[in-house]
Amino acid sequence: MVWTVAPEPYDSSVAAALWRAYCTEVSDRWYLLHEGRRTDPEELEREIAATSGADLAPPKGRLLVARYAGEPAGSAGIRLRAGATAELTRVFLYTGMRGRGGAALLVRAAEDAARASGATRMVLDTRGDLVEARALYARLGYAETEPHNADPYAEHWFAKELG
């Protein structure tokens, strides 16, 4: 099967489905770890609605969608920050699509999009319980750094020179 990665409007139905799946997974993982329960459905709906994704629209951002055999499989976004820095966000693959190389492909495509937008450095944050994400970023050359934001859920910050 063949992977493809292409820009996607942040407000498309494909983007909305991926955002819902991403929010559900990371929220449920947090609540199961810390409170032994899944996310309250009303809270999940508020979180999904509160983040439109407009910050991933050009020219200051980009949302990329990976497709496997033509079907939406995952996403990654970038936001341009001050100077020549971009922030990687929303890296996600549907559970059934994992282990096929799509995550690395998405991150590399996001790096290419950041470079094309003038960025020479990529930063990101993640949580401690997202061990797969931390392993992916380390494997792709990201190094842990000091915090670059005050996100209350961020526990690990990474950076990579895009050169």
Short mmCIF file of N, CA and C in Angstrom, two decimals:
data_model
loop_
_atom_site.label_atom_id
_atom_site.label_comp_id
_atom_site.label_asym_id
_atom_site.label_seq_id
_atom_site.Cartn_x
_atom_site.Cartn_y
_atom_site.Cartn_z
N MET A 1 0.83 -1.18 0.00
CA MET A 1 0.00 0.00 0.00
C MET A 1 0.88 1.25 0.00
N VAL A 2 0.29 2.35 -0.42
CA VAL A 2 1.05 3.59 -0.59
C VAL A 2 0.53 4.67 0.34
N TRP A 3 1.48 5.37 1.00
CA TRP A 3 1.17 6.55 1.80
C TRP A 3 1.27 7.78 0.93
N THR A 4 0.39 8.74 1.19
CA THR A 4 0.51 10.07 0.62
C THR A 4 0.28 11.07 1.75
N VAL A 5 0.88 12.24 1.63
CA VAL A 5 0.67 13.32 2.59
C VAL A 5 0.43 14.58 1.79
N ALA A 6 -0.63 15.31 2.14
CA ALA A 6 -0.97 16.54 1.42
C ALA A 6 -1.61 17.53 2.38
N PRO A 7 -1.50 18.83 2.06
CA PRO A 7 -2.19 19.83 2.87
C PRO A 7 -3.70 19.60 2.85
N GLU A 8 -4.34 19.96 3.95
CA GLU A 8 -5.78 19.78 4.11
C GLU A 8 -6.34 21.03 4.79
N PRO A 9 -7.46 21.55 4.34
CA PRO A 9 -8.07 22.67 5.06
C PRO A 9 -8.39 22.26 6.50
N TYR A 10 -8.07 23.13 7.44
CA TYR A 10 -8.28 22.81 8.85
C TYR A 10 -9.76 22.57 9.18
N ASP A 11 -10.66 23.09 8.35
CA ASP A 11 -12.08 22.97 8.64
C ASP A 11 -12.80 21.95 7.76
N SER A 12 -12.04 21.07 7.12
CA SER A 12 -12.67 20.03 6.29
C SER A 12 -13.26 18.93 7.18
N SER A 13 -14.11 18.11 6.61
CA SER A 13 -14.69 17.00 7.38
C SER A 13 -13.61 15.98 7.75
N VAL A 14 -12.62 15.79 6.90
CA VAL A 14 -11.51 14.88 7.21
C VAL A 14 -10.73 15.40 8.40
N ALA A 15 -10.41 16.70 8.39
CA ALA A 15 -9.68 17.31 9.51
C ALA A 15 -10.48 17.21 10.80
N ALA A 16 -11.78 17.44 10.72
CA ALA A 16 -12.64 17.37 11.91
C ALA A 16 -12.66 15.96 12.49
N ALA A 17 -12.73 14.95 11.65
CA ALA A 17 -12.75 13.56 12.14
C ALA A 17 -11.42 13.20 12.80
N LEU A 18 -10.32 13.62 12.19
CA LEU A 18 -9.01 13.36 12.78
C LEU A 18 -8.84 14.09 14.10
N TRP A 19 -9.29 15.36 14.18
CA TRP A 19 -9.19 16.13 15.42
C TRP A 19 -10.01 15.47 16.52
N ARG A 20 -11.21 14.99 16.20
CA ARG A 20 -12.05 14.31 17.18
C ARG A 20 -11.36 13.04 17.69
N ALA A 21 -10.80 12.26 16.79
CA ALA A 21 -10.12 11.03 17.19
C ALA A 21 -8.89 11.33 18.05
N TYR A 22 -8.13 12.37 17.67
CA TYR A 22 -6.95 12.79 18.43
C TYR A 22 -7.37 13.21 19.84
N CYS A 23 -8.33 14.12 19.94
CA CYS A 23 -8.78 14.61 21.25
C CYS A 23 -9.29 13.47 22.12
N THR A 24 -10.06 12.58 21.54
CA THR A 24 -10.61 11.47 22.30
C THR A 24 -9.49 10.60 22.86
N GLU A 25 -8.52 10.27 22.02
CA GLU A 25 -7.45 9.38 22.48
C GLU A 25 -6.59 10.02 23.56
N VAL A 26 -6.09 11.24 23.32
CA VAL A 26 -5.18 11.83 24.31
C VAL A 26 -5.91 12.18 25.59
N SER A 27 -7.17 12.58 25.50
CA SER A 27 -7.94 12.89 26.70
C SER A 27 -8.24 11.62 27.49
N ASP A 28 -8.71 10.59 26.81
CA ASP A 28 -8.99 9.33 27.50
C ASP A 28 -7.73 8.76 28.15
N ARG A 29 -6.60 8.84 27.46
CA ARG A 29 -5.37 8.32 28.05
C ARG A 29 -5.03 9.06 29.33
N TRP A 30 -5.19 10.38 29.33
CA TRP A 30 -4.88 11.18 30.51
C TRP A 30 -5.82 10.82 31.66
N TYR A 31 -7.12 10.80 31.39
CA TYR A 31 -8.08 10.51 32.45
C TYR A 31 -7.95 9.08 32.96
N LEU A 32 -7.70 8.12 32.09
CA LEU A 32 -7.52 6.74 32.55
C LEU A 32 -6.29 6.64 33.45
N LEU A 33 -5.23 7.32 33.11
CA LEU A 33 -4.00 7.28 33.90
C LEU A 33 -4.19 7.98 35.24
N HIS A 34 -4.80 9.15 35.24
CA HIS A 34 -4.87 9.98 36.45
C HIS A 34 -6.14 9.80 37.28
N GLU A 35 -7.23 9.39 36.65
CA GLU A 35 -8.49 9.29 37.40
C GLU A 35 -9.21 7.96 37.20
N GLY A 36 -8.64 7.07 36.40
CA GLY A 36 -9.23 5.75 36.22
C GLY A 36 -10.55 5.74 35.46
N ARG A 37 -10.77 6.75 34.64
CA ARG A 37 -12.02 6.83 33.87
C ARG A 37 -11.74 7.46 32.52
N ARG A 38 -12.69 7.31 31.62
CA ARG A 38 -12.61 7.98 30.32
C ARG A 38 -13.09 9.42 30.45
N THR A 39 -12.87 10.19 29.41
CA THR A 39 -13.28 11.58 29.39
C THR A 39 -14.79 11.70 29.43
N ASP A 40 -15.27 12.64 30.22
CA ASP A 40 -16.69 12.95 30.23
C ASP A 40 -17.08 13.44 28.84
N PRO A 41 -18.13 12.88 28.22
CA PRO A 41 -18.49 13.27 26.85
C PRO A 41 -18.74 14.77 26.68
N GLU A 42 -19.36 15.41 27.65
CA GLU A 42 -19.60 16.86 27.53
C GLU A 42 -18.28 17.64 27.55
N GLU A 43 -17.36 17.22 28.39
CA GLU A 43 -16.05 17.88 28.43
C GLU A 43 -15.31 17.70 27.11
N LEU A 44 -15.38 16.50 26.56
CA LEU A 44 -14.74 16.24 25.27
C LEU A 44 -15.32 17.14 24.19
N GLU A 45 -16.63 17.26 24.15
CA GLU A 45 -17.26 18.12 23.14
C GLU A 45 -16.83 19.58 23.30
N ARG A 46 -16.71 20.04 24.54
CA ARG A 46 -16.25 21.42 24.77
C ARG A 46 -14.82 21.61 24.26
N GLU A 47 -13.95 20.65 24.52
CA GLU A 47 -12.56 20.75 24.08
C GLU A 47 -12.45 20.74 22.56
N ILE A 48 -13.19 19.87 21.93
CA ILE A 48 -13.17 19.80 20.47
C ILE A 48 -13.66 21.12 19.88
N ALA A 49 -14.73 21.64 20.42
CA ALA A 49 -15.30 22.89 19.90
C ALA A 49 -14.42 24.11 20.20
N ALA A 50 -13.67 24.06 21.29
CA ALA A 50 -12.86 25.22 21.70
C ALA A 50 -11.64 25.45 20.81
N THR A 51 -11.23 24.45 20.07
CA THR A 51 -10.02 24.56 19.26
C THR A 51 -10.38 24.36 17.80
N SER A 52 -10.55 25.45 17.08
CA SER A 52 -11.01 25.37 15.70
C SER A 52 -9.96 24.84 14.74
N GLY A 53 -8.69 25.07 15.05
CA GLY A 53 -7.64 24.70 14.12
C GLY A 53 -7.29 25.81 13.15
N ALA A 54 -7.91 26.97 13.30
CA ALA A 54 -7.64 28.09 12.38
C ALA A 54 -6.17 28.50 12.40
N ASP A 55 -5.48 28.22 13.50
CA ASP A 55 -4.05 28.55 13.58
C ASP A 55 -3.21 27.65 12.67
N LEU A 56 -3.83 26.66 12.06
CA LEU A 56 -3.13 25.77 11.13
C LEU A 56 -3.41 26.13 9.67
N ALA A 57 -4.02 27.28 9.46
CA ALA A 57 -4.31 27.75 8.09
C ALA A 57 -3.14 28.60 7.58
N PRO A 58 -2.82 28.48 6.29
CA PRO A 58 -1.80 29.34 5.71
C PRO A 58 -2.21 30.81 5.84
N PRO A 59 -1.30 31.71 5.94
CA PRO A 59 0.14 31.54 5.75
C PRO A 59 0.90 31.23 7.03
N LYS A 60 0.25 31.27 8.20
CA LYS A 60 0.95 31.07 9.48
C LYS A 60 0.94 29.64 9.97
N GLY A 61 0.29 28.75 9.25
CA GLY A 61 0.22 27.37 9.67
C GLY A 61 -0.11 26.47 8.51
N ARG A 62 -0.16 25.18 8.82
CA ARG A 62 -0.48 24.20 7.79
C ARG A 62 -0.94 22.93 8.48
N LEU A 63 -1.99 22.33 7.96
CA LEU A 63 -2.43 21.02 8.42
C LEU A 63 -2.16 20.04 7.29
N LEU A 64 -1.51 18.96 7.63
CA LEU A 64 -1.20 17.90 6.66
C LEU A 64 -1.99 16.65 7.03
N VAL A 65 -2.49 15.96 6.03
CA VAL A 65 -3.20 14.71 6.26
C VAL A 65 -2.51 13.61 5.49
N ALA A 66 -2.24 12.52 6.21
CA ALA A 66 -1.69 11.32 5.58
C ALA A 66 -2.85 10.42 5.19
N ARG A 67 -2.70 9.85 4.02
CA ARG A 67 -3.68 8.86 3.55
C ARG A 67 -2.93 7.57 3.25
N TYR A 68 -3.56 6.46 3.59
CA TYR A 68 -3.01 5.14 3.32
C TYR A 68 -3.98 4.46 2.38
N ALA A 69 -3.48 4.11 1.21
CA ALA A 69 -4.33 3.53 0.17
C ALA A 69 -5.52 4.44 -0.12
N GLY A 70 -5.28 5.74 -0.05
CA GLY A 70 -6.30 6.71 -0.38
C GLY A 70 -7.23 7.11 0.76
N GLU A 71 -7.18 6.41 1.88
CA GLU A 71 -8.07 6.69 3.01
C GLU A 71 -7.36 7.53 4.07
N PRO A 72 -8.04 8.53 4.64
CA PRO A 72 -7.41 9.34 5.70
C PRO A 72 -6.92 8.45 6.83
N ALA A 73 -5.67 8.68 7.24
CA ALA A 73 -5.06 7.83 8.26
C ALA A 73 -4.47 8.63 9.42
N GLY A 74 -4.11 9.90 9.19
CA GLY A 74 -3.49 10.66 10.26
C GLY A 74 -3.25 12.09 9.87
N SER A 75 -2.72 12.85 10.82
CA SER A 75 -2.49 14.27 10.58
C SER A 75 -1.28 14.78 11.34
N ALA A 76 -0.79 15.93 10.91
CA ALA A 76 0.24 16.70 11.62
C ALA A 76 0.05 18.15 11.21
N GLY A 77 0.32 19.04 12.14
CA GLY A 77 0.20 20.46 11.84
C GLY A 77 1.45 21.21 12.22
N ILE A 78 1.61 22.37 11.61
CA ILE A 78 2.68 23.28 12.01
C ILE A 78 2.08 24.67 12.21
N ARG A 79 2.69 25.38 13.15
CA ARG A 79 2.38 26.79 13.38
C ARG A 79 3.69 27.54 13.31
N LEU A 80 3.73 28.62 12.55
CA LEU A 80 4.92 29.45 12.51
C LEU A 80 4.94 30.33 13.75
N ARG A 81 6.09 30.37 14.40
CA ARG A 81 6.27 31.16 15.61
C ARG A 81 7.26 32.28 15.34
N ALA A 82 7.66 32.96 16.35
CA ALA A 82 8.59 34.08 16.21
C ALA A 82 9.90 33.62 15.59
N GLY A 83 10.51 34.52 14.84
CA GLY A 83 11.78 34.19 14.21
C GLY A 83 11.59 33.13 13.15
N ALA A 84 12.51 32.22 13.09
CA ALA A 84 12.48 31.17 12.08
C ALA A 84 12.12 29.82 12.72
N THR A 85 11.20 29.85 13.68
CA THR A 85 10.79 28.65 14.40
C THR A 85 9.37 28.27 14.02
N ALA A 86 9.17 26.98 13.86
CA ALA A 86 7.83 26.42 13.66
C ALA A 86 7.54 25.46 14.81
N GLU A 87 6.27 25.28 15.11
CA GLU A 87 5.86 24.35 16.15
C GLU A 87 5.09 23.19 15.52
N LEU A 88 5.50 21.98 15.85
CA LEU A 88 4.83 20.76 15.38
C LEU A 88 3.70 20.43 16.35
N THR A 89 2.52 20.12 15.82
CA THR A 89 1.37 19.83 16.66
C THR A 89 0.46 18.81 15.98
N ARG A 90 -0.44 18.25 16.75
CA ARG A 90 -1.48 17.34 16.25
C ARG A 90 -0.95 16.15 15.45
N VAL A 91 0.21 15.63 15.84
CA VAL A 91 0.72 14.44 15.16
C VAL A 91 -0.12 13.26 15.67
N PHE A 92 -0.79 12.60 14.74
CA PHE A 92 -1.74 11.55 15.12
C PHE A 92 -1.95 10.59 13.97
N LEU A 93 -2.07 9.32 14.30
CA LEU A 93 -2.50 8.29 13.35
C LEU A 93 -3.61 7.48 13.99
N TYR A 94 -4.62 7.14 13.19
CA TYR A 94 -5.63 6.22 13.68
C TYR A 94 -4.93 4.95 14.16
N THR A 95 -5.46 4.34 15.20
CA THR A 95 -4.84 3.17 15.82
C THR A 95 -4.49 2.09 14.80
N GLY A 96 -5.39 1.76 13.91
CA GLY A 96 -5.15 0.71 12.93
C GLY A 96 -4.11 1.03 11.89
N MET A 97 -3.67 2.26 11.82
CA MET A 97 -2.67 2.69 10.84
C MET A 97 -1.26 2.75 11.42
N ARG A 98 -1.13 2.52 12.70
CA ARG A 98 0.17 2.63 13.36
C ARG A 98 1.06 1.44 13.02
N GLY A 99 2.36 1.68 13.07
CA GLY A 99 3.33 0.63 12.80
C GLY A 99 3.62 0.42 11.33
N ARG A 100 3.19 1.35 10.48
CA ARG A 100 3.38 1.23 9.04
C ARG A 100 4.24 2.35 8.46
N GLY A 101 4.86 3.15 9.34
CA GLY A 101 5.74 4.22 8.88
C GLY A 101 5.07 5.56 8.65
N GLY A 102 3.79 5.65 8.92
CA GLY A 102 3.06 6.89 8.65
C GLY A 102 3.43 8.04 9.55
N ALA A 103 3.73 7.78 10.82
CA ALA A 103 4.05 8.87 11.75
C ALA A 103 5.34 9.56 11.33
N ALA A 104 6.37 8.80 11.03
CA ALA A 104 7.63 9.40 10.59
C ALA A 104 7.43 10.17 9.28
N LEU A 105 6.64 9.62 8.39
CA LEU A 105 6.34 10.30 7.12
C LEU A 105 5.65 11.64 7.37
N LEU A 106 4.69 11.66 8.28
CA LEU A 106 3.98 12.89 8.62
C LEU A 106 4.92 13.93 9.23
N VAL A 107 5.76 13.52 10.16
CA VAL A 107 6.68 14.47 10.79
C VAL A 107 7.65 15.02 9.76
N ARG A 108 8.18 14.18 8.90
CA ARG A 108 9.10 14.67 7.86
C ARG A 108 8.40 15.62 6.90
N ALA A 109 7.15 15.33 6.55
CA ALA A 109 6.39 16.24 5.68
C ALA A 109 6.14 17.57 6.38
N ALA A 110 5.89 17.54 7.68
CA ALA A 110 5.71 18.77 8.45
C ALA A 110 7.02 19.56 8.49
N GLU A 111 8.13 18.88 8.64
CA GLU A 111 9.43 19.56 8.61
C GLU A 111 9.65 20.22 7.25
N ASP A 112 9.33 19.51 6.18
CA ASP A 112 9.46 20.08 4.84
C ASP A 112 8.57 21.31 4.67
N ALA A 113 7.34 21.24 5.17
CA ALA A 113 6.42 22.38 5.07
C ALA A 113 6.95 23.56 5.88
N ALA A 114 7.52 23.27 7.05
CA ALA A 114 8.09 24.34 7.87
C ALA A 114 9.27 25.00 7.16
N ARG A 115 10.15 24.18 6.59
CA ARG A 115 11.30 24.73 5.82
C ARG A 115 10.81 25.59 4.67
N ALA A 116 9.81 25.12 3.95
CA ALA A 116 9.27 25.86 2.81
C ALA A 116 8.67 27.19 3.24
N SER A 117 8.27 27.29 4.51
CA SER A 117 7.71 28.53 5.06
C SER A 117 8.78 29.41 5.70
N GLY A 118 10.05 28.98 5.61
CA GLY A 118 11.15 29.78 6.13
C GLY A 118 11.66 29.39 7.50
N ALA A 119 11.12 28.36 8.10
CA ALA A 119 11.57 27.94 9.43
C ALA A 119 12.88 27.16 9.32
N THR A 120 13.74 27.36 10.31
CA THR A 120 14.99 26.62 10.40
C THR A 120 15.06 25.78 11.67
N ARG A 121 14.01 25.87 12.48
CA ARG A 121 13.96 25.12 13.74
C ARG A 121 12.51 24.71 13.99
N MET A 122 12.34 23.48 14.50
CA MET A 122 11.02 22.98 14.87
C MET A 122 11.02 22.69 16.36
N VAL A 123 9.95 23.10 17.04
CA VAL A 123 9.76 22.78 18.45
C VAL A 123 8.43 22.05 18.61
N LEU A 124 8.29 21.35 19.72
CA LEU A 124 7.04 20.65 20.03
C LEU A 124 7.00 20.36 21.51
N ASP A 125 5.80 20.03 21.98
CA ASP A 125 5.66 19.55 23.36
C ASP A 125 4.79 18.32 23.36
N THR A 126 4.94 17.53 24.41
CA THR A 126 4.13 16.33 24.57
C THR A 126 4.05 15.98 26.05
N ARG A 127 3.27 14.98 26.35
CA ARG A 127 3.10 14.54 27.73
C ARG A 127 3.97 13.32 28.01
N GLY A 128 4.19 13.08 29.30
CA GLY A 128 4.99 11.93 29.71
C GLY A 128 4.38 10.60 29.36
N ASP A 129 3.04 10.51 29.41
CA ASP A 129 2.39 9.23 29.14
C ASP A 129 2.34 8.90 27.65
N LEU A 130 2.64 9.85 26.79
CA LEU A 130 2.64 9.59 25.35
C LEU A 130 4.03 9.09 24.93
N VAL A 131 4.38 7.93 25.46
CA VAL A 131 5.72 7.38 25.29
C VAL A 131 6.03 7.08 23.82
N GLU A 132 5.03 6.69 23.05
CA GLU A 132 5.26 6.41 21.64
C GLU A 132 5.67 7.68 20.90
N ALA A 133 5.04 8.79 21.23
CA ALA A 133 5.38 10.07 20.60
C ALA A 133 6.80 10.47 20.97
N ARG A 134 7.15 10.36 22.24
CA ARG A 134 8.50 10.74 22.66
C ARG A 134 9.55 9.88 21.97
N ALA A 135 9.28 8.60 21.81
CA ALA A 135 10.23 7.71 21.13
C ALA A 135 10.35 8.09 19.65
N LEU A 136 9.23 8.42 19.02
CA LEU A 136 9.25 8.84 17.62
C LEU A 136 10.10 10.08 17.46
N TYR A 137 9.86 11.10 18.28
CA TYR A 137 10.60 12.35 18.13
C TYR A 137 12.09 12.14 18.35
N ALA A 138 12.46 11.35 19.34
CA ALA A 138 13.88 11.07 19.58
C ALA A 138 14.49 10.34 18.38
N ARG A 139 13.77 9.38 17.84
CA ARG A 139 14.25 8.61 16.68
C ARG A 139 14.46 9.52 15.46
N LEU A 140 13.65 10.59 15.36
CA LEU A 140 13.74 11.49 14.21
C LEU A 140 14.67 12.68 14.45
N GLY A 141 15.44 12.62 15.53
CA GLY A 141 16.47 13.64 15.75
C GLY A 141 16.07 14.82 16.62
N TYR A 142 14.93 14.74 17.30
CA TYR A 142 14.52 15.81 18.21
C TYR A 142 15.19 15.59 19.57
N ALA A 143 15.63 16.68 20.17
CA ALA A 143 16.28 16.61 21.48
C ALA A 143 15.41 17.34 22.50
N GLU A 144 15.37 16.80 23.72
CA GLU A 144 14.61 17.49 24.77
C GLU A 144 15.27 18.82 25.10
N THR A 145 14.42 19.82 25.35
CA THR A 145 14.89 21.17 25.64
C THR A 145 14.12 21.73 26.84
N GLU A 146 14.46 22.94 27.17
CA GLU A 146 13.70 23.67 28.19
C GLU A 146 12.31 23.98 27.64
N PRO A 147 11.34 24.21 28.52
CA PRO A 147 9.98 24.55 28.05
C PRO A 147 9.97 25.79 27.17
N HIS A 148 9.18 25.74 26.11
CA HIS A 148 9.01 26.90 25.23
C HIS A 148 7.58 27.44 25.29
N ASN A 149 6.74 26.83 26.14
CA ASN A 149 5.38 27.32 26.33
C ASN A 149 4.93 26.96 27.74
N ALA A 150 3.74 27.39 28.06
CA ALA A 150 3.19 27.14 29.40
C ALA A 150 1.96 26.24 29.33
N ASP A 151 1.88 25.38 28.33
CA ASP A 151 0.75 24.47 28.20
C ASP A 151 0.64 23.63 29.48
N PRO A 152 -0.51 23.63 30.14
CA PRO A 152 -0.62 22.91 31.41
C PRO A 152 -0.46 21.39 31.29
N TYR A 153 -0.64 20.83 30.09
CA TYR A 153 -0.49 19.39 29.91
C TYR A 153 0.88 19.00 29.38
N ALA A 154 1.68 19.96 28.95
CA ALA A 154 3.00 19.65 28.42
C ALA A 154 3.94 19.25 29.56
N GLU A 155 4.68 18.19 29.33
CA GLU A 155 5.65 17.71 30.31
C GLU A 155 7.04 17.53 29.70
N HIS A 156 7.10 17.47 28.38
CA HIS A 156 8.36 17.30 27.66
C HIS A 156 8.35 18.23 26.46
N TRP A 157 9.47 18.91 26.25
CA TRP A 157 9.61 19.84 25.12
C TRP A 157 10.80 19.39 24.29
N PHE A 158 10.64 19.45 22.99
CA PHE A 158 11.67 18.99 22.05
C PHE A 158 11.95 20.08 21.02
N ALA A 159 13.13 20.00 20.43
CA ALA A 159 13.49 20.90 19.34
C ALA A 159 14.41 20.17 18.37
N LYS A 160 14.41 20.66 17.13
CA LYS A 160 15.28 20.10 16.10
C LYS A 160 15.62 21.23 15.13
N GLU A 161 16.88 21.34 14.78
CA GLU A 161 17.31 22.28 13.75
C GLU A 161 16.95 21.67 12.41
N LEU A 162 16.31 22.43 11.56
CA LEU A 162 15.85 21.91 10.28
C LEU A 162 16.88 22.08 9.17
N GLY A 163 17.80 23.00 9.38
CA GLY A 163 18.89 23.24 8.44
C GLY A 163 18.59 23.01 7.06
#
